[in-house]
């Protein structure tokens, strides 16, 4: 299958070559179609960003490292061949969900965000790239986690959302199956947040199984992936009502 030509988004072979080189360092080999999909996604994001605030990062090299490769770094702590379903909580412009979906097309995905206009953008990306077994859902974690089609229904929850780990865990863990995982993408203060979240993870029935520190090309700031395993069912009271997890973390 080839990506349909679109004069609005001409192929950028230089972009594709740089992306292919960096993803190969993660052990990910992208096909020509996948490279074209990443290329098209980047161009759609930049074009949409002219009239809608999706991201502050738009320069080609920075997008490749800080958005695309960073999103795919999940493979450093997860065996993606054993993951059948993923929910991306607070996906924003589609990170890490869209890059992971392109790289692992057989996995079923749900992209969740509370802003309708971002969901419309993601719907356009999904259609333009010809992605299958993926949906973008408008809603808040506090509400969607109560619905049986989402609660405890995913092998993996991922999130690059900006919130402390205690708050984020309360929003994300209810979506994960028992013995499934939550991978939180964090910056330098991630280990500090992990210490503060010890009680939260205990209450939610989780334990940290792995962590991975790394830096991105052209960026010396430290990144951290936290792999959290859900060991038992989440008490029904969680997540609490909107605003409570951030104002009064577990």
C-alpha positions as a printed Julia matrix, in Angstrom:
250×3 Matrix{Float64}:
   0.0    0.0    0.0
   1.31   3.45  -0.93
   0.37   6.77   0.6
  -1.8    8.78  -1.77
   0.02  11.74  -3.26
  -1.03  15.12  -1.93
   0.42  18.24  -3.62
  -0.01  20.12  -0.35
   2.51  17.81   1.32
   5.39  16.95  -1.08
   7.79  14.25   0.11
  10.79  15.41   2.13
  13.46  12.77   1.56
  15.93  14.59   3.82
  13.46  14.43   6.72
  12.86  10.74   6.07
  16.59   9.93   5.94
  17.29  11.66   9.26
  14.33   9.95  10.91
  15.36   6.54   9.58
  18.87   6.96  10.97
  17.68   7.93  14.45
  14.97   5.27  14.71
  17.46   2.61  13.63
  19.4    3.48  16.8
  16.3    2.4   18.74
  16.27  -0.88  16.83
  13.24   0.21  14.78
  13.45  -0.33  11.02
  10.88   1.78   9.18
   9.53   0.88   5.75
   9.21   3.43   2.93
   5.49   3.7    3.68
   6.11   4.35   7.37
   8.7    7.03   6.57
   6.21   8.68   4.22
   3.55   8.57   6.95
   5.87  10.24   9.45
   6.78  12.85   6.83
   3.11  13.59   6.1
   2.25  13.74   9.8
   5.03  16.26  10.42
   3.89  18.46   7.55
   0.25  18.33   8.65
   1.27  19.26  12.19
   3.32  22.26  11.04
   0.56  23.45   8.69
  -2.14  23.13  11.36
   0.1   24.76  13.94
  -0.09  28.01  11.93
  -3.66  28.54  13.14
  -3.94  26.21  16.15
  -1.51  25.84  19.02
  -0.42  22.19  18.79
   3.25  22.44  19.71
   6.02  24.94  20.36
   8.46  22.62  18.57
   8.21  22.81  14.77
  11.81  22.87  13.5
  12.55  19.68  11.57
  15.49  18.3   13.56
  13.83  19.09  16.88
  10.56  17.44  15.88
  12.42  14.31  14.82
  14.29  13.99  18.12
  12.03  15.63  20.72
   8.67  14.41  19.4
   9.05  11.4   17.1
  12.09   9.55  18.47
  11.14  10.47  22.04
   7.66   8.98  21.47
   9.13   5.77  20.07
  11.57   5.39  22.99
   8.84   3.42  24.77
  10.37   0.35  23.13
  13.3    0.7   25.54
  11.14  -0.56  28.43
   8.34  -2.44  26.64
   8.38  -5.47  24.36
   6.01  -3.97  21.81
   5.45  -7.35  20.13
   3.51  -8.42  23.24
   1.24  -5.34  23.3
  -2.16  -5.67  21.65
  -3.85  -2.42  22.71
  -2.72   1.04  23.81
  -4.46   4.14  25.09
  -2.62   7.47  24.89
  -3.96   9.65  27.69
  -3.8   13.41  27.0
  -2.37  12.86  23.52
  -2.32  16.53  22.51
  -0.93  16.74  18.96
  -0.71  12.94  18.89
   2.36  12.17  21.0
   3.34   9.49  21.68
   0.32   7.75  20.1
   0.64   8.6   16.4
   4.38   7.78  16.13
   3.82   4.5   18.02
   0.87   3.63  15.76
   2.89   4.26  12.59
   5.8    2.16  13.88
   3.56  -0.63  15.24
   0.54  -0.7   12.87
  -0.94  -3.97  14.2
  -1.55  -2.58  17.71
  -5.03  -1.19  18.45
  -4.94   2.42  19.62
  -7.16   4.94  21.36
  -5.96   8.55  21.45
  -7.71  10.53  24.18
  -7.76  14.3   24.63
 -10.02  16.82  26.37
  -9.86  19.4   23.55
 -12.22  18.8   20.62
 -10.17  20.75  18.06
  -7.15  18.53  18.7
  -9.34  15.47  18.15
 -10.46  16.92  14.8
  -6.8   17.36  13.83
  -6.03  13.76  14.81
  -9.04  12.46  12.88
  -7.62  14.22   9.82
  -4.19  12.66  10.41
  -5.67   9.18  10.8
  -7.58   9.54   7.53
  -4.72  11.16   5.58
  -2.18   8.53   6.69
  -4.56   5.61   6.11
  -4.17   4.34   9.68
  -6.44   1.51  10.81
  -7.46   0.12  14.21
  -7.14   3.55  15.82
  -9.62   6.13  17.09
  -9.33   9.6   18.57
 -11.73  10.14  21.47
 -12.81  13.45  22.98
 -13.19  13.36  26.74
 -11.6   13.6   30.16
  -9.95  10.69  31.93
 -12.26  11.11  34.93
 -15.28  10.4   32.69
 -13.93   7.89  30.16
 -12.4    5.71  32.9
 -15.96   5.05  34.13
 -17.03   3.59  30.79
 -16.78  -0.19  30.49
 -15.34  -0.08  26.95
 -12.31   1.79  28.31
 -11.85   0.87  31.98
  -9.29  -1.91  32.53
  -9.34  -2.6   28.82
  -5.78  -1.86  27.6
  -2.48  -3.71  27.71
  -0.64  -0.41  27.93
  -1.38   3.22  28.75
   1.16   5.82  27.64
   1.27   9.51  28.46
   3.55  12.47  27.85
   1.05  14.75  29.58
   2.48  17.42  31.86
   1.35  16.46  35.37
   3.07  15.04  38.43
   3.29  11.26  38.53
   0.74  10.83  41.34
  -1.91  12.78  39.45
  -1.05  11.14  36.14
  -1.13   7.63  37.61
  -4.61   8.16  39.06
  -5.84   9.19  35.61
  -4.02   6.47  33.65
  -3.98   3.28  35.75
  -7.78   2.71  35.66
  -7.56   2.17  31.88
  -5.01  -0.64  32.22
  -5.78  -4.35  32.49
  -4.48  -6.25  35.51
  -0.89  -7.28  34.65
  -0.81  -4.51  32.05
   1.43  -1.44  32.12
   1.52   2.33  32.31
   4.58   3.99  30.76
   5.09   7.58  31.84
   7.41   9.81  29.8
   9.2   12.1   32.24
  11.97  14.71  32.34
  14.77  15.14  34.87
  12.55  15.31  37.96
  10.92  11.97  37.23
  12.74  10.04  39.96
  11.83  12.72  42.5
   8.19  12.42  41.44
   8.45   8.65  41.74
   9.41   8.94  45.42
   6.44  11.24  46.03
   4.11   8.81  44.23
   4.96   5.77  46.37
   1.69   5.84  48.31
  -0.35   6.56  45.18
   1.03   3.53  43.36
   0.36   1.34  46.42
  -3.25   2.53  46.62
  -3.75   1.93  42.9
  -2.25  -1.57  43.13
   0.88  -0.9   41.09
   4.64  -1.28  41.25
   7.51   0.17  39.23
   9.0   -2.62  37.17
  11.62  -0.73  35.14
  13.02   2.71  34.37
  15.23   4.01  31.6
  17.22   7.24  31.51
  18.38   8.63  28.19
  19.12  11.78  26.21
  17.98  12.74  22.73
  20.13  13.74  19.78
  20.97  17.43  19.98
  19.53  17.75  23.49
  21.5   17.14  26.69
  18.51  17.27  29.04
  17.75  13.95  30.64
  14.63  11.94  29.8
  13.14   9.16  31.9
  10.73   6.36  31.09
   8.9    4.77  34.03
   7.37   1.34  33.46
   4.64   0.74  36.02
   2.87  -2.62  36.29
  -0.75  -2.9   37.42
  -0.82  -5.84  39.82
  -4.48  -5.77  40.9
  -7.77  -4.06  40.12
  -8.11  -0.33  40.68
 -10.61   0.62  43.43
 -13.8    1.96  41.82
 -13.45   5.35  43.51
 -10.5    6.2   41.22
 -10.05   8.41  39.34
 -11.7   10.98  41.57
 -13.68  13.96  40.27
 -12.08  16.54  37.98
  -9.42  18.63  39.7
  -9.15  16.51  42.85
  -6.14  14.35  41.78
  -4.05  17.47  41.08
  -5.18  19.46  44.15
  -4.97  16.5   46.54
  -2.62  13.8   45.15
  -2.8   10.37  46.72
